[in-house]
Coordinates of C-alpha atoms and ligand atoms in Angstrom, one line a residue:
M1 CA 152.5 -75.1 46.0
P2 CA 155.8 -76.6 44.8
D3 CA 155.6 -79.1 42.2
P4 CA 156.9 -82.2 44.4
H5 CA 158.6 -83.8 41.3
L6 CA 160.7 -80.5 41.3
T7 CA 161.7 -80.9 44.8
F8 CA 165.2 -82.1 45.1
P9 CA 167.9 -83.0 48.1
K10 CA 168.8 -80.8 50.8
D11 CA 172.1 -79.5 49.3
F12 CA 171.3 -79.7 46.0
L13 CA 172.9 -76.7 44.5
F14 CA 170.6 -74.7 41.3
G15 CA 172.8 -71.9 40.0
S16 CA 173.6 -71.6 35.9
A17 CA 177.0 -71.7 34.0
T18 CA 178.8 -68.9 31.6
A19 CA 182.2 -69.0 30.1
S20 CA 185.0 -65.9 29.3
Y21 CA 185.3 -65.7 25.4
Q22 CA 181.1 -66.0 25.5
I23 CA 180.3 -63.5 28.4
E24 CA 183.2 -60.7 28.8
G25 CA 184.2 -58.8 26.0
A26 CA 187.5 -56.6 26.9
V27 CA 189.9 -58.5 25.3
S28 CA 192.3 -56.0 24.8
E29 CA 191.8 -54.7 28.1
D30 CA 193.9 -54.8 31.3
G31 CA 196.3 -56.7 30.3
R32 CA 194.8 -60.1 27.6
T33 CA 196.2 -61.0 25.0
P34 CA 194.3 -63.3 22.1
S35 CA 193.2 -66.3 22.3
I36 CA 192.7 -69.2 19.4
W37 CA 188.9 -68.0 19.6
D38 CA 189.9 -64.1 19.0
T39 CA 191.6 -65.0 15.9
F40 CA 189.2 -67.5 14.7
S41 CA 186.1 -65.1 15.2
H42 CA 187.9 -62.8 13.3
T43 CA 188.9 -64.9 10.6
P44 CA 186.1 -64.2 7.5
G45 CA 183.9 -67.2 7.2
K46 CA 184.5 -69.1 10.4
V47 CA 181.5 -67.3 13.1
M48 CA 178.0 -66.3 11.8
N49 CA 177.8 -63.1 10.4
G50 CA 181.2 -62.5 11.5
D51 CA 180.4 -62.0 14.8
T52 CA 183.1 -62.0 17.4
G53 CA 183.7 -61.9 21.2
D54 CA 185.1 -58.5 21.1
R55 CA 182.5 -56.9 23.9
A56 CA 180.4 -59.9 24.5
V57 CA 177.8 -59.0 26.6
D58 CA 180.1 -56.8 28.3
H59 CA 180.5 -58.8 31.5
Y60 CA 184.0 -57.5 32.5
H61 CA 182.6 -54.3 33.2
R62 CA 179.0 -55.2 34.6
M63 CA 180.0 -58.0 36.4
P64 CA 178.8 -56.7 39.8
A65 CA 175.2 -55.4 38.6
D66 CA 175.3 -59.6 36.8
V67 CA 176.1 -60.6 40.3
A68 CA 173.3 -59.2 41.6
L69 CA 171.4 -60.5 39.1
M70 CA 171.8 -63.8 40.1
K71 CA 171.1 -62.9 43.4
E72 CA 167.4 -61.7 42.5
L73 CA 166.9 -64.7 40.8
G74 CA 168.3 -66.5 44.4
L75 CA 170.9 -68.6 42.8
Q76 CA 173.0 -71.0 44.8
A77 CA 175.9 -71.8 42.6
Y78 CA 177.9 -69.7 39.4
R79 CA 180.0 -71.5 37.2
F80 CA 181.9 -69.4 35.1
S81 CA 185.5 -69.6 33.3
V82 CA 188.5 -68.3 33.8
A83 CA 190.3 -66.4 30.5
W84 CA 193.6 -68.3 30.2
P85 CA 195.4 -64.9 28.3
R86 CA 193.8 -62.7 30.8
I87 CA 196.1 -65.1 33.5
Q88 CA 199.8 -65.5 31.7
P89 CA 199.3 -62.9 28.7
H90 CA 202.2 -65.2 27.5
G91 CA 200.2 -68.7 27.7
A92 CA 203.5 -69.7 30.2
G93 CA 206.0 -67.1 32.3
A94 CA 204.5 -63.8 34.6
F95 CA 201.1 -63.6 35.6
N96 CA 199.0 -60.8 35.1
S97 CA 197.6 -59.7 38.8
R98 CA 194.7 -56.9 36.4
G99 CA 193.8 -60.1 35.3
I100 CA 194.0 -62.1 38.2
D101 CA 192.2 -59.5 40.0
F102 CA 189.3 -59.5 37.7
Y103 CA 188.2 -63.0 38.9
S104 CA 188.8 -62.2 42.2
R105 CA 186.5 -59.5 42.4
L106 CA 183.9 -61.6 40.7
V107 CA 184.6 -64.5 43.5
D108 CA 184.1 -61.5 46.4
E109 CA 180.8 -60.5 45.1
L110 CA 179.8 -63.7 44.2
L111 CA 180.3 -64.8 48.0
T112 CA 179.0 -61.3 49.1
A113 CA 175.4 -62.7 47.8
D114 CA 175.9 -66.0 49.3
I115 CA 176.9 -67.5 45.7
K116 CA 178.9 -70.3 45.9
P117 CA 182.0 -70.6 42.8
I118 CA 181.9 -73.0 40.3
V119 CA 185.3 -72.2 38.1
T120 CA 186.4 -73.8 35.1
L121 CA 189.9 -73.0 34.0
Y122 CA 189.4 -74.2 30.9
H123 CA 186.6 -73.0 28.1
W124 CA 188.3 -73.1 25.4
D125 CA 190.3 -69.6 25.5
L126 CA 193.8 -71.0 24.8
P127 CA 196.5 -68.0 24.5
Q128 CA 197.3 -68.1 21.1
E129 CA 201.1 -67.6 21.6
L130 CA 200.2 -71.4 23.2
E131 CA 198.3 -72.5 19.9
D132 CA 201.5 -70.6 17.9
A133 CA 204.0 -73.3 19.3
G134 CA 201.6 -76.1 18.6
G135 CA 198.3 -76.0 20.6
W136 CA 196.7 -79.2 22.6
A137 CA 198.6 -81.1 20.1
S138 CA 201.5 -80.3 21.6
R139 CA 202.8 -81.9 25.2
A140 CA 203.8 -78.0 25.6
T141 CA 200.7 -77.0 26.3
A142 CA 199.3 -79.2 29.0
E143 CA 202.3 -78.8 31.2
A144 CA 201.7 -75.6 30.9
F145 CA 198.6 -75.7 32.3
A146 CA 199.8 -76.8 35.4
P147 CA 201.2 -73.6 36.6
Y148 CA 198.3 -71.6 35.5
A149 CA 196.0 -73.6 37.4
A150 CA 198.6 -73.4 40.9
S151 CA 198.7 -70.0 40.2
L152 CA 194.6 -69.3 40.1
A153 CA 194.7 -71.5 43.3
R154 CA 197.1 -69.6 45.3
A155 CA 195.0 -66.3 44.3
L156 CA 191.2 -67.7 45.2
G157 CA 192.5 -70.5 47.4
D158 CA 189.5 -71.2 49.2
R159 CA 186.8 -69.4 48.4
V160 CA 186.0 -71.5 45.4
H161 CA 183.7 -74.6 46.0
V162 CA 184.4 -76.4 43.5
W163 CA 187.3 -76.7 40.7
T164 CA 187.0 -77.8 36.9
T165 CA 189.9 -78.7 35.0
L166 CA 188.4 -78.3 31.7
N167 CA 185.3 -77.7 29.9
E168 CA 184.2 -80.7 26.9
P169 CA 187.0 -81.5 26.2
W170 CA 185.6 -83.4 23.4
C171 CA 184.8 -80.2 21.9
A172 CA 188.4 -78.6 22.0
A173 CA 189.6 -81.8 20.3
Y174 CA 187.4 -82.6 17.9
L175 CA 185.7 -79.7 16.5
G176 CA 189.1 -77.6 17.1
Y177 CA 191.5 -80.1 15.8
A178 CA 190.0 -82.6 13.5
S179 CA 186.2 -80.9 11.6
G180 CA 187.8 -77.5 12.5
V181 CA 184.4 -75.9 13.2
H182 CA 185.9 -74.6 16.3
A183 CA 188.7 -72.9 17.2
P184 CA 191.8 -72.8 16.1
G185 CA 190.0 -74.6 12.9
R186 CA 192.6 -77.6 12.4
T187 CA 191.2 -80.4 10.0
N188 CA 194.7 -83.2 11.1
G189 CA 193.0 -86.4 13.3
A190 CA 196.1 -87.0 14.4
D191 CA 196.5 -84.2 16.0
A192 CA 193.2 -84.1 17.1
L193 CA 193.9 -87.3 19.3
A194 CA 196.8 -86.4 20.6
A195 CA 194.6 -82.9 21.5
V196 CA 192.5 -85.8 23.6
H197 CA 195.3 -87.3 25.2
H198 CA 197.1 -83.6 26.1
L199 CA 194.2 -81.9 27.4
N200 CA 193.4 -85.2 29.7
L201 CA 197.3 -84.9 31.0
A202 CA 196.5 -82.0 31.6
H203 CA 193.5 -82.5 33.7
G204 CA 195.9 -84.6 35.5
L205 CA 198.3 -81.9 36.0
A206 CA 196.4 -79.2 37.1
I207 CA 195.1 -81.4 39.6
Q208 CA 198.4 -82.2 41.1
A209 CA 199.2 -78.8 40.8
I210 CA 195.9 -77.1 42.6
R211 CA 195.6 -79.6 45.7
A212 CA 199.7 -79.3 46.5
E213 CA 198.5 -75.8 47.2
L214 CA 195.1 -76.3 48.4
P215 CA 194.8 -79.7 50.1
E216 CA 190.9 -80.2 50.8
A217 CA 189.7 -78.4 47.5
K218 CA 187.1 -80.6 45.4
M219 CA 188.6 -81.0 41.8
S220 CA 186.0 -82.0 39.1
V221 CA 185.8 -82.0 35.5
T222 CA 183.2 -81.2 33.3
H223 CA 182.3 -83.6 29.8
N224 CA 180.0 -83.6 27.3
L225 CA 178.6 -87.2 27.5
H226 CA 177.2 -89.0 24.5
V227 CA 173.7 -90.4 24.2
I228 CA 173.7 -92.6 21.0
R229 CA 171.3 -94.6 20.6
P230 CA 171.4 -97.0 16.8
A231 CA 169.3 -96.4 14.1
D232 CA 168.2 -100.2 14.2
P233 CA 168.9 -102.4 17.9
H234 CA 169.3 -105.6 16.4
S235 CA 172.0 -104.5 13.6
E236 CA 175.7 -105.1 14.5
D237 CA 176.7 -102.9 12.3
D238 CA 174.9 -99.8 14.3
L239 CA 175.8 -100.8 17.5
D240 CA 179.1 -101.4 16.3
V241 CA 179.2 -97.2 15.5
V242 CA 177.1 -96.6 18.8
R243 CA 180.4 -98.3 20.2
R244 CA 182.7 -96.7 18.3
L245 CA 181.3 -93.6 18.7
D246 CA 181.4 -94.4 22.6
A247 CA 185.2 -94.7 22.7
L248 CA 185.8 -91.9 21.1
G249 CA 183.6 -89.4 22.9
N250 CA 182.8 -90.7 26.0
R251 CA 185.4 -93.2 26.9
A252 CA 188.5 -91.3 25.8
F253 CA 188.5 -89.5 28.3
L254 CA 187.1 -91.2 30.9
E255 CA 188.7 -93.9 31.3
P256 CA 191.8 -92.6 31.5
E257 CA 190.6 -90.3 33.4
L258 CA 188.6 -92.3 35.9
E259 CA 190.5 -95.7 35.3
G260 CA 194.1 -95.2 34.0
R261 CA 193.7 -96.9 30.9
Y262 CA 192.7 -95.9 27.6
P263 CA 190.0 -98.5 25.6
E264 CA 191.6 -100.8 23.4
D265 CA 189.1 -100.8 21.2
L266 CA 190.0 -96.9 21.0
I267 CA 193.0 -97.5 19.8
A268 CA 192.6 -100.1 17.0
D269 CA 189.7 -98.1 15.2
T270 CA 192.2 -95.0 15.1
A271 CA 194.8 -96.8 14.2
K272 CA 195.4 -95.5 10.8
V273 CA 195.7 -92.0 12.4
T274 CA 197.7 -92.1 14.5
D275 CA 199.9 -95.2 17.2
W276 CA 199.0 -93.3 19.4
S277 CA 202.9 -93.1 20.6
F278 CA 202.3 -89.5 22.0
V279 CA 200.9 -91.3 25.7
R280 CA 204.2 -92.2 27.6
D281 CA 205.3 -93.8 30.7
G282 CA 203.8 -92.6 33.8
D283 CA 201.0 -90.4 31.7
L284 CA 197.8 -92.4 32.7
E285 CA 198.9 -92.5 36.5
T286 CA 199.1 -88.6 36.3
I287 CA 195.8 -88.4 34.6
H288 CA 194.2 -91.4 36.8
Q289 CA 193.8 -88.3 40.2
P290 CA 190.7 -88.8 42.3
L291 CA 187.9 -86.8 41.4
D292 CA 185.4 -85.4 44.0
I293 CA 182.7 -84.5 42.0
L294 CA 182.0 -85.2 37.8
G295 CA 180.9 -82.3 35.4
V296 CA 177.7 -83.5 33.3
N297 CA 177.1 -81.6 30.2
Y298 CA 173.9 -82.7 28.4
Y299 CA 172.1 -81.0 25.6
T300 CA 170.5 -83.9 23.6
T301 CA 170.7 -87.9 22.2
S302 CA 171.5 -88.3 19.1
I303 CA 170.5 -91.9 16.5
A304 CA 174.0 -93.1 15.1
R305 CA 174.0 -96.2 12.3
K306 CA 176.5 -97.9 10.0
W307 CA 177.0 -95.7 6.2
D308 CA 176.2 -98.6 3.9
G309 CA 178.6 -96.5 1.0
V310 CA 175.5 -95.9 -1.0
S311 CA 172.2 -94.8 0.4
P312 CA 171.7 -90.6 0.9
R313 CA 173.4 -88.4 3.2
T314 CA 171.9 -85.4 3.5
L315 CA 169.7 -83.1 6.1
E316 CA 167.0 -83.5 3.6
D317 CA 167.2 -86.9 4.2
G318 CA 167.2 -87.1 7.3
H319 CA 171.1 -87.8 7.6
K320 CA 174.0 -86.4 8.4
P321 CA 177.3 -87.8 7.9
S322 CA 179.0 -87.1 11.5
E323 CA 182.5 -85.5 10.1
H324 CA 184.7 -84.8 13.1
T325 CA 184.7 -89.1 13.6
A326 CA 185.6 -89.2 10.0
W327 CA 189.2 -87.0 10.4
V328 CA 189.9 -89.8 13.2
G329 CA 189.6 -93.1 10.9
V330 CA 186.0 -93.4 12.2
D331 CA 184.5 -92.6 8.7
D332 CA 181.3 -95.0 8.3
V333 CA 179.3 -92.8 10.9
D334 CA 175.9 -90.9 9.7
F335 CA 173.0 -89.6 12.7
V336 CA 169.5 -89.9 11.4
L337 CA 167.4 -87.4 12.1
E338 CA 163.9 -88.1 13.6
A339 CA 161.5 -86.0 14.0
G340 CA 160.7 -84.9 17.2
R341 CA 160.7 -81.5 18.6
R342 CA 163.9 -80.0 18.4
T343 CA 165.5 -76.2 19.4
R344 CA 166.5 -73.7 17.2
M345 CA 170.0 -75.2 17.5
G346 CA 168.6 -78.7 15.3
W347 CA 168.8 -81.0 19.0
L348 CA 166.0 -83.2 19.4
V349 CA 164.7 -82.7 23.1
D350 CA 164.7 -85.3 24.5
P351 CA 164.7 -85.1 28.4
A352 CA 164.5 -89.1 29.1
G353 CA 168.5 -88.9 28.1
L354 CA 169.4 -86.5 30.4
T355 CA 167.7 -89.6 33.6
E356 CA 169.6 -92.5 31.1
L357 CA 172.9 -90.7 31.1
L358 CA 173.1 -89.9 34.8
L359 CA 171.8 -93.2 35.6
R360 CA 174.3 -94.9 33.5
T361 CA 177.3 -92.6 34.4
S362 CA 176.7 -93.3 38.1
K363 CA 175.9 -97.6 37.8
T364 CA 180.0 -97.3 35.9
Y365 CA 181.2 -95.3 38.6
P366 CA 179.7 -95.7 42.0
G367 CA 180.7 -93.7 44.9
L368 CA 181.8 -90.8 42.6
P369 CA 179.0 -87.9 42.8
L370 CA 177.4 -85.7 39.4
M371 CA 176.5 -82.6 38.4
V372 CA 174.9 -81.2 35.9
T373 CA 177.4 -78.7 35.2
E374 CA 175.2 -77.7 31.7
N375 CA 171.9 -77.7 30.9
G376 CA 169.5 -74.9 28.5
A377 CA 168.5 -74.5 25.6
A378 CA 168.3 -71.9 22.6
F379 CA 165.4 -70.7 20.9
D380 CA 163.8 -67.7 18.7
D381 CA 162.9 -65.2 21.4
T382 CA 161.2 -62.3 21.2
V383 CA 160.3 -59.7 23.3
S384 CA 156.2 -58.9 24.0
E385 CA 155.1 -55.7 24.1
D386 CA 154.7 -55.8 27.7
G387 CA 159.2 -55.4 27.1
Q388 CA 158.9 -58.9 28.5
V389 CA 160.2 -62.5 26.9
H390 CA 158.1 -65.2 27.3
D391 CA 160.0 -68.2 26.3
E392 CA 157.6 -70.7 27.0
Q393 CA 159.2 -73.1 25.5
R394 CA 163.2 -72.4 26.9
L395 CA 160.2 -73.0 30.5
D396 CA 159.3 -76.3 29.1
Y397 CA 162.3 -77.4 28.6
V398 CA 164.1 -76.8 31.9
R399 CA 161.1 -78.0 34.1
E400 CA 161.4 -81.2 31.7
H401 CA 165.1 -81.9 32.5
L402 CA 164.8 -80.6 36.2
G403 CA 162.7 -83.8 36.0
A404 CA 164.8 -85.6 34.5
V405 CA 167.0 -85.0 37.0
R406 CA 164.9 -85.7 39.9
D407 CA 164.0 -89.0 37.9
A408 CA 167.6 -90.1 37.9
I409 CA 169.0 -89.5 41.8
D410 CA 165.1 -91.9 43.1
S411 CA 166.4 -94.3 41.0
G412 CA 169.6 -93.8 42.7
A413 CA 172.1 -91.3 41.2
D414 CA 174.2 -88.8 43.2
V415 CA 173.8 -86.1 41.3
R416 CA 174.8 -83.0 43.7
G417 CA 173.5 -80.3 41.4
Y418 CA 172.1 -78.3 38.3
Q419 CA 173.8 -75.2 36.9
L420 CA 172.0 -73.6 34.0
W421 CA 173.1 -72.9 30.2
S422 CA 173.2 -70.5 29.8
L423 CA 172.8 -66.8 32.9
L424 CA 173.0 -64.6 29.9
D425 CA 172.6 -64.4 26.2
N426 CA 176.1 -65.3 24.6
F427 CA 178.1 -65.4 21.9
E428 CA 177.7 -68.7 20.9
W429 CA 180.8 -70.0 19.3
A430 CA 180.5 -70.9 15.6
W431 CA 176.4 -69.3 15.7
G432 CA 177.7 -66.2 16.6
Y433 CA 175.2 -64.1 18.5
D434 CA 172.8 -65.7 16.6
R435 CA 171.9 -69.2 19.1
R436 CA 169.9 -67.3 22.6
F437 CA 170.6 -69.5 25.6
G438 CA 170.1 -67.1 28.5
I439 CA 167.4 -67.3 31.1
I440 CA 168.5 -63.2 31.1
R441 CA 168.2 -61.7 27.7
V442 CA 170.7 -59.2 26.0
D443 CA 169.8 -56.2 24.4
Y444 CA 173.1 -56.5 21.7
D445 CA 173.2 -52.5 21.1
T446 CA 172.4 -52.0 24.6
Q447 CA 173.7 -54.0 26.2
E448 CA 170.2 -54.0 28.4
R449 CA 169.1 -57.0 30.3
T450 CA 165.8 -58.6 30.5
I451 CA 164.9 -61.7 33.1
K452 CA 162.7 -64.2 31.0
D453 CA 159.6 -66.4 31.7
S454 CA 162.0 -68.9 32.1
A455 CA 164.2 -67.2 34.8
R456 CA 161.4 -66.1 36.7
F457 CA 160.7 -70.3 36.6
Y458 CA 163.7 -71.3 37.9
A459 CA 163.7 -69.0 40.7
D460 CA 160.7 -70.6 41.8
V461 CA 162.2 -73.1 42.1
I462 CA 164.8 -73.0 43.4
R463 CA 162.9 -70.7 46.6
A464 CA 160.2 -73.6 46.6
N465 CA 163.3 -76.2 47.8
T466 CA 164.8 -73.6 50.2
T467 CA 161.8 -72.2 51.7
P468 CA 160.1 -74.8 53.8
A469 CA 156.5 -75.2 52.8
Ligands
LIG501 C1 178.4 -76.5 25.3 C2 179.4 -75.4 25.3 C3 179.0 -74.2 26.1 C4 177.7 -73.6 25.1 C5 176.9 -74.7 25.3 C6 175.8 -74.7 24.5 O1 178.4 -77.3 24.7 O2 180.4 -75.7 26.6 O3 179.5 -72.9 26.2 O4 178.3 -72.8 24.2 O5 177.4 -75.9 24.5

């Protein structure tokens, strides 16, 4: 009997998500040049255990077999990203047909398997040559994004179900340019805020470029919207911290993209760091493009407090100073680590936060359909004697979060799909291969794939929704 709580609207799209650098490998094949993640991961001390994406899970060579696994699970959609350095090895100028061909074959393979392609244009692997010329702190990078987007629109055309301009520009800007824990590893607050703007601009320019080629294209962007709660809901100071984190994390992207303006409080909060003079006349009109769907990535919630300047700020004391915001002028924030179930990333398991986020977003932007474009969990899996991976904790996480999506739909949110992160264990950025998110296990020595229990559970949910009872 299908679980009635996991029964979804008829056209709800169940799929799974990955990203190019995390799975492809083949970093110097068929004309690909280095991205900022190649450089970063090869810099000693940046990635746990010195791991790199050189080989990753070899998806570039195993793509047809990986699509066959998706089909076996009954996935209806697959969200993947395109590596810009495969398409335009110099970040600008000539396009590389061998790189384009890989994604074209992938899209065909998916369509043959009846799986809808959801294509992300930027999931953090910026061509190194563009970083050398200024990266996202430079306006030229945003301008280079438009011809890159247009080339893919021409090559993949109407075979693509949904186009997503950017994945989590929050991470690209603040982790890449402020705290420096992601590529390119810069620690400069002014650069990070310039990156925020240039990523927003790239988003707008890419939508214009794709629509010029494909007027019917369905356009989206994916954000890791934050659900942040005040440590003390009665404290003005804590509420103000939440407001400032909301401005930096959520409204710095949503307001320009969906309302055509930057939040005034964001400009004021960051005045010590920048005067925002990189925003030029006409930019906000460019950024503010109609969207067909908004992608939401969700993993956890956090609790924040204003730091009083004296009390302890250590993990042992249950506090964590907010590093990325300190670089952009918000330097009195602590995250409070309350007891609760946590994943291997240390992230609190809080499915109610997903319901809250979907409802809040659909209330703020009525009429804009939402899609959960990432949700999932890292746990230390083991292969049992029977050769299987009984990843009960991940299975529970997925079940509970699907239930949370269903709760949001029941309360009126227009949610069109769920893309589970991730299809395969993969290169988890600064954590390398130490954190496994896959519903399919990958043995990193042999590249052997094993379907985990969580994947079988997910396949059952999909089947129950597609097969009349
Ligand atoms: C998100 C990223 C994705 C993956 C998950 C765990 O922030 O978009 O690539 O690393 O986190």
